[in-house]
CSV table of C-alpha atoms in Angstrom, one decimal:
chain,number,residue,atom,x,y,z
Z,135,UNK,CA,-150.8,-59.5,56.3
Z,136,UNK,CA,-152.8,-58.8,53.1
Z,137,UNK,CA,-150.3,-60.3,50.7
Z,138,UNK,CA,-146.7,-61.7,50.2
Z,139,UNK,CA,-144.1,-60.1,51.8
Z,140,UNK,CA,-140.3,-60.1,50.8
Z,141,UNK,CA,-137.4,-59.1,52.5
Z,142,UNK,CA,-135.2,-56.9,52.2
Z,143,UNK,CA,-136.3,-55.1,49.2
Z,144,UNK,CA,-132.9,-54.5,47.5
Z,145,UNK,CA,-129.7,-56.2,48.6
Z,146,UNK,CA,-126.3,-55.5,47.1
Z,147,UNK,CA,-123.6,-58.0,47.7
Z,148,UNK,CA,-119.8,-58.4,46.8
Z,149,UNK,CA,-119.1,-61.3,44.9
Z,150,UNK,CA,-118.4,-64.4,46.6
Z,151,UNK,CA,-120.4,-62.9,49.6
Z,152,UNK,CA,-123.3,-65.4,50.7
Z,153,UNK,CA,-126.9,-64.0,51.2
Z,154,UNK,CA,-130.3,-65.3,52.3
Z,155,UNK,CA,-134.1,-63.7,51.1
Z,156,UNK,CA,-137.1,-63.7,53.3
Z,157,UNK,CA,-140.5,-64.9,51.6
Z,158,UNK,CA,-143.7,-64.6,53.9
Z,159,UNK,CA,-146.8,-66.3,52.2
Z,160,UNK,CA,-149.9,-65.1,53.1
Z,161,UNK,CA,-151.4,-66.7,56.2
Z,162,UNK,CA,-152.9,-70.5,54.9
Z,163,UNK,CA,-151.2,-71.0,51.3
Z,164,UNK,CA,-149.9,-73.9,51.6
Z,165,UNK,CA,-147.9,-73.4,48.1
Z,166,UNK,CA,-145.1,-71.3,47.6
Z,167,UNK,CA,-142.8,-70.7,44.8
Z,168,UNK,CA,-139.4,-69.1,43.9
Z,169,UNK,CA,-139.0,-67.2,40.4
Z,170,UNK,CA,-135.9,-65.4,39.5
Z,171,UNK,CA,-136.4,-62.6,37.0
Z,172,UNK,CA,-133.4,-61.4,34.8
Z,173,UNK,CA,-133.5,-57.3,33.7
Z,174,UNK,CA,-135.3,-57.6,30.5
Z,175,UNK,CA,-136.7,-61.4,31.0
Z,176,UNK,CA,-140.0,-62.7,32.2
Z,177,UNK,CA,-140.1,-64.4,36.0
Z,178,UNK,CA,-137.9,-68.5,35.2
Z,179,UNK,CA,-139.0,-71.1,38.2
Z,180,UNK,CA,-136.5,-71.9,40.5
Z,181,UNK,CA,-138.3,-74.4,43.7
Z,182,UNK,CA,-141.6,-74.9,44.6
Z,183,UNK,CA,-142.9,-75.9,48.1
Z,184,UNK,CA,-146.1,-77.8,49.1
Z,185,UNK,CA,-146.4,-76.9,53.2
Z,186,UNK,CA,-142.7,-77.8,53.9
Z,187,UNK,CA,-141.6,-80.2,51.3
Z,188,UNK,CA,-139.7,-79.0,48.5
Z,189,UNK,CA,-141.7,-81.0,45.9
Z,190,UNK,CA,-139.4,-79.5,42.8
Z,191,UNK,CA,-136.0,-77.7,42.5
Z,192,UNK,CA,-135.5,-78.6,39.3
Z,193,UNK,CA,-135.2,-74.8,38.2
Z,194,UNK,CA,-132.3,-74.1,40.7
Z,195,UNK,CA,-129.5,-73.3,38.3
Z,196,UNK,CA,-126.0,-74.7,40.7
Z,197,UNK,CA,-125.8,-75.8,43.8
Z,198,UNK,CA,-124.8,-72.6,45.2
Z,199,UNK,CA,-128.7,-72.1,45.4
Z,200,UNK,CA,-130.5,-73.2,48.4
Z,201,UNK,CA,-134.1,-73.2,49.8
Z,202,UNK,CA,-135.8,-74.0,52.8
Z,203,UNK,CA,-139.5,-73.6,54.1
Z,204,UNK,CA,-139.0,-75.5,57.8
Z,205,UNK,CA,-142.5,-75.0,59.4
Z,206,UNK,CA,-144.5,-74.5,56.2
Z,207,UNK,CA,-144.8,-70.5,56.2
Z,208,UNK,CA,-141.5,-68.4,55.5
Z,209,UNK,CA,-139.1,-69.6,52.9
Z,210,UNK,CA,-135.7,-68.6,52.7
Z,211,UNK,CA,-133.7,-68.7,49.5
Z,212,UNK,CA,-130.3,-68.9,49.6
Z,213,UNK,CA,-127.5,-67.9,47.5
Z,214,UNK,CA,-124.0,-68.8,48.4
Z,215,UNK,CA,-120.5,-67.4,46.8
Z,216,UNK,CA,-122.6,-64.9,45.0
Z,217,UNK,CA,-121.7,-64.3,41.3
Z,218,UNK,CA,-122.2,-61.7,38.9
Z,219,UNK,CA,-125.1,-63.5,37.0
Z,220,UNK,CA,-127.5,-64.1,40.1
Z,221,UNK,CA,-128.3,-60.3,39.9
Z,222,UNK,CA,-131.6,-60.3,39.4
Z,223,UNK,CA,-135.3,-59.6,40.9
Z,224,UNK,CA,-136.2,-62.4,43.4
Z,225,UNK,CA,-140.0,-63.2,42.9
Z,226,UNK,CA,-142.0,-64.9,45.4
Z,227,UNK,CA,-145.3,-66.7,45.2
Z,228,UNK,CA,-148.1,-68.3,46.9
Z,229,UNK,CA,-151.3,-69.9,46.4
Z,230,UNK,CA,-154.0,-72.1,48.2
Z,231,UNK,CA,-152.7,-75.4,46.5
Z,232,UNK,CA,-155.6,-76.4,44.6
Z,233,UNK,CA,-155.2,-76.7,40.6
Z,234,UNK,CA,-157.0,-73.7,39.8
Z,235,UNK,CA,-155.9,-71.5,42.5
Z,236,UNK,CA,-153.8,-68.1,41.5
Z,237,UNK,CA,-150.4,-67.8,42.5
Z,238,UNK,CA,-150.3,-64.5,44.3
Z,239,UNK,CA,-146.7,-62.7,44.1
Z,240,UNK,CA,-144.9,-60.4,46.1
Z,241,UNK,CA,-142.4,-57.4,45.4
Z,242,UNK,CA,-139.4,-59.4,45.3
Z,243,UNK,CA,-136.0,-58.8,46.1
Z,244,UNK,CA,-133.5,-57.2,43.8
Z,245,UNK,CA,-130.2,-58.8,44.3
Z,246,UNK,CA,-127.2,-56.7,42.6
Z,247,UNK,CA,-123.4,-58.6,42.6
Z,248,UNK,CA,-120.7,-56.3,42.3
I,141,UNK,CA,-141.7,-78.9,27.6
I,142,UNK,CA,-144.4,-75.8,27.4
I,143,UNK,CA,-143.5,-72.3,26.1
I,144,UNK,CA,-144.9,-68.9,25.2
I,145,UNK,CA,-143.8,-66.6,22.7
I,146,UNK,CA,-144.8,-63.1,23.3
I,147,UNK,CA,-144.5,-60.9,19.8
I,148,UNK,CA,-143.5,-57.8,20.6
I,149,UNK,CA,-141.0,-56.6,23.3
I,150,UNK,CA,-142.5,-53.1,23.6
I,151,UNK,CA,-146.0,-52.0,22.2
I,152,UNK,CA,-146.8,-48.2,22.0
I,153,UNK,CA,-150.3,-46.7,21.4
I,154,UNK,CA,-152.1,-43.7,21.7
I,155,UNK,CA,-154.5,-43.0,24.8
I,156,UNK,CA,-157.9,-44.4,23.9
I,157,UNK,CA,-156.9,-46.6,21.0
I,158,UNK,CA,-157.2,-50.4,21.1
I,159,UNK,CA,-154.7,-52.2,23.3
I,160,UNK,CA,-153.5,-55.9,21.5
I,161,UNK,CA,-150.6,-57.9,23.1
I,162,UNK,CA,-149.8,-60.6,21.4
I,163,UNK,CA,-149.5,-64.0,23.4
I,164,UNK,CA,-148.7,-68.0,21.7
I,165,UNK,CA,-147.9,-70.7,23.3
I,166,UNK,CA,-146.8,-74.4,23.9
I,167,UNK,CA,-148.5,-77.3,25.3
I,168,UNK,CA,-148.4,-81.1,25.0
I,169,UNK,CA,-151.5,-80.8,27.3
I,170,UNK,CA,-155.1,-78.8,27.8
I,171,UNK,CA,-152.8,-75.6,29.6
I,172,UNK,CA,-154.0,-73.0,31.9
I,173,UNK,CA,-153.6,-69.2,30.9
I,174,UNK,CA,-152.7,-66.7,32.4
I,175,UNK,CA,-151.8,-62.5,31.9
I,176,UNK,CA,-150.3,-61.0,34.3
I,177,UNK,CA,-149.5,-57.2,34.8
I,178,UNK,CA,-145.6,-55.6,36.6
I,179,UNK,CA,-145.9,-51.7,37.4
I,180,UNK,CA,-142.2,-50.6,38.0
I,181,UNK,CA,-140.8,-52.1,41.0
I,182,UNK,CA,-143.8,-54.1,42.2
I,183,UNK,CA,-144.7,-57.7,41.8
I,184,UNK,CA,-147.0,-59.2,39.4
I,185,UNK,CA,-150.9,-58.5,39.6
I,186,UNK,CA,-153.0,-61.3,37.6
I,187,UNK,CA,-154.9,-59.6,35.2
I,188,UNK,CA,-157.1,-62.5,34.1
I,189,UNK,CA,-157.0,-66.3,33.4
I,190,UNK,CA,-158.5,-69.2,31.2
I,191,UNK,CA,-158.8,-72.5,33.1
I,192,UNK,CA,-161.8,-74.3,31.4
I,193,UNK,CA,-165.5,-72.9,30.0
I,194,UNK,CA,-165.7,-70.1,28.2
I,195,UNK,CA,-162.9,-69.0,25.8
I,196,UNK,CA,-163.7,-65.3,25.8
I,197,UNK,CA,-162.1,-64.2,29.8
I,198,UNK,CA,-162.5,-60.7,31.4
I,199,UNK,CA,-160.1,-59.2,33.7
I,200,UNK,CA,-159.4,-56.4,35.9
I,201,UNK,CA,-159.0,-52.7,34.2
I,202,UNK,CA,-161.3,-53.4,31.0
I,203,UNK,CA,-158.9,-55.9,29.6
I,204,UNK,CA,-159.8,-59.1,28.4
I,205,UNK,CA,-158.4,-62.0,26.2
I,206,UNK,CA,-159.3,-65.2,23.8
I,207,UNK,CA,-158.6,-68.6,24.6
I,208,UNK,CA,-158.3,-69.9,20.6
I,209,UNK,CA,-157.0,-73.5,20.7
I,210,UNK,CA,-156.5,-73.5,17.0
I,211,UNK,CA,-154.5,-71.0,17.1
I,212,UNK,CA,-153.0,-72.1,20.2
I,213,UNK,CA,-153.3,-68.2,21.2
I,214,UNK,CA,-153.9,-65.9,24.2
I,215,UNK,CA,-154.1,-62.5,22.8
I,216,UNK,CA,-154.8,-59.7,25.3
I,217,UNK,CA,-157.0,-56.7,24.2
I,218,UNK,CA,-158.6,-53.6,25.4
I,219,UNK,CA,-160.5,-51.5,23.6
I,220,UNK,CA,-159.2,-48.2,24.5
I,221,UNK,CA,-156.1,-47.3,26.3
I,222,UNK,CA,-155.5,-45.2,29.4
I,223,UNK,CA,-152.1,-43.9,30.7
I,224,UNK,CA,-152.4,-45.5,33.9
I,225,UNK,CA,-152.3,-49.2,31.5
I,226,UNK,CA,-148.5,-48.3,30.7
I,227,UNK,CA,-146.6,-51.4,32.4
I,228,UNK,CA,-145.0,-54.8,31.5
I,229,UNK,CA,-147.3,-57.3,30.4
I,230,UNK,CA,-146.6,-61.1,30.8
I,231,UNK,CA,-148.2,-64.2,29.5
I,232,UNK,CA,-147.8,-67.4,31.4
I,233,UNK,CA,-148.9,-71.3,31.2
I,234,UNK,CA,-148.9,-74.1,33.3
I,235,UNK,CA,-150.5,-77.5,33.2
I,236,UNK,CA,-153.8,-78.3,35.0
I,237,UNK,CA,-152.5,-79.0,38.8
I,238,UNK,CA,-150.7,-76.6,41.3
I,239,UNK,CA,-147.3,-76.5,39.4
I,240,UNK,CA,-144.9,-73.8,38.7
I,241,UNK,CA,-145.8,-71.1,35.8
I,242,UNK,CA,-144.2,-70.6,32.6
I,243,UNK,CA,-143.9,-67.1,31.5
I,244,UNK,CA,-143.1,-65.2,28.5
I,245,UNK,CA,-140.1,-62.6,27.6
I,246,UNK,CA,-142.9,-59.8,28.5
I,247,UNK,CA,-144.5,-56.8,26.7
I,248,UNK,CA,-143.7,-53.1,27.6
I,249,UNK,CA,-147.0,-51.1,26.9
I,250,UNK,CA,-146.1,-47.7,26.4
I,251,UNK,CA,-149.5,-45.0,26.0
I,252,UNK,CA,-148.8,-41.8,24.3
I,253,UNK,CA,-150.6,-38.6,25.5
C-alpha cells in the first residue's frame, strides 16, 4: 500500500467493552508508533516499536492498554474495560528507523465510549 | 523533559494575507522540528522539518519556517493565504535519534473569503 493504514475507522464501544485497532505500516518501516489524540489536543505518545520489540510504553496511561507488533508489520493496540476517557483519535505512525527519517501517519481510529 | 508551546489556539486571516503560526519550544538538547498539517478527519501530513544546516526550511504548499535557537522558536509563515491552507496546524520536537515526537496543543487556521 502507499501509506499507513488503520482499521476500522470509527469504532464506538460500551463502557467496560474491550477493543483492539489495526495499524499496517507501510511495507519496510521498521518503526512504528502509537499516538492518542484527545478532541481539542495535539497527538500524546503512547508505545513505540522497533521491528517487534516494544522499545518504550512509557506513554501508556493504565494497564488496561496493550500493544503488540508479533512479526514486525501490523500492530495491534488494545484497550480493555473501555472507559469514558479513552475516546479519542487513535494515530498511527511509521518510519524507516533512521534518526532523521519522517514518521509517516495514518488516518487513525476514532474510538467513542458511551 | 521537552515541550512546545503553540500561541494561539485558532488563527484567522484573510485570503492572500501573510500566514504566521506561532511555535516555542523546549529542549535540554540540539532538537529536531517539525510542522505538521491535519485536514478534518485525516492524519497528519509533514509540512516541513529542521534537523541540522540551514535554519531557514521550505515545505510543501509555499510554507516555510525559522529555526532561531535564541529564541528557541519555530515559527511557521506563508506569505499569502489560500482557502485550501484552512486546517490544524501542529508543531512537534523530538531529540536527534528515532524516538517518539512531542507535539503541541495545535493551531486552527481559519481563511476568510
Amino acid at each position: 500500500g502507499a501509506g499507513v493504514s488503520q482499521s476500522p475507522r470509527y469504532k464506538v464501544a460500551k463502557r467496560g467493552q474491550d477493543v483492539a485497532l489495526r495499524c499496517d505500516p507501510i511495507s519496510g518501516h521498521v518503526s512504528l508508533f502509537w499516538y492518542q489524540q484527545a478532541l481539542g489536543q495535539g497527538p500524546e505518545f503512547l508505545t513505540y516499536f522497533q521491528n517487534e520489540a516494544q522499545l518504550d510504553k512509557s506513554g501508556l496511561p493504565s494497564d488496561r492498554f496493550f500493544a503488540e507488533r508479533p512479526e514486525g508489520s501490523v500492530s495491534t493496540l488494545k484497550i480493555q474495560r473501555t472507559q469514558q476517557e479513552d475516546s479519542a483519535v487513535y494515530l498511527c505512525a511509521s518510519s524507516l528507523g533512521l534518526s532523521h527519517n519522517e514518521q509517516f501517519f495514518g488516518p487513525g481510529t476514532r474510538l467513542t465510549v458511551l | 523533559a521537552q515541550s512546545v508551546t503553540q500561541l494561539g489556539s485558532h488563527v484567522s486571516v484573510s485570503e492572500g494575507a501573510l500566514v504566521l503560526l506561532r511555535c516555542n519550544y523546549s529542549s535540554s538538547v540540539p532538537p529536531y522540528l517539525f510542522w505538521y498539517v491535519q485536514y478534518p478527519n485525516q492524519g497528519l501530513q509533514l509540512l516541513l522539518k529542521y534537523t541540522t544546516g540551514a535554519t531557514l526550511v521550505k515545505g510543501i504548499n509555499g510554507f516555510e519556517a525559522e529555526f532561531k535557537k535564541s529564541e528557541t522558536s519555530f515559527h511557521l509563515t506563508k506569505p499569502s493565504a489560500h482557502m485550501s491552507d484552512a486546517a490544524e496546524y501542529f508543531c512537534a520536537v523530538r531529540d536527534s535519534g528515532n524516538t517518539p515526537l512531542v507535539f503541541g496543543k495545535g493551531t486552527r487556521l481559519s481563511v476568510i473569503a
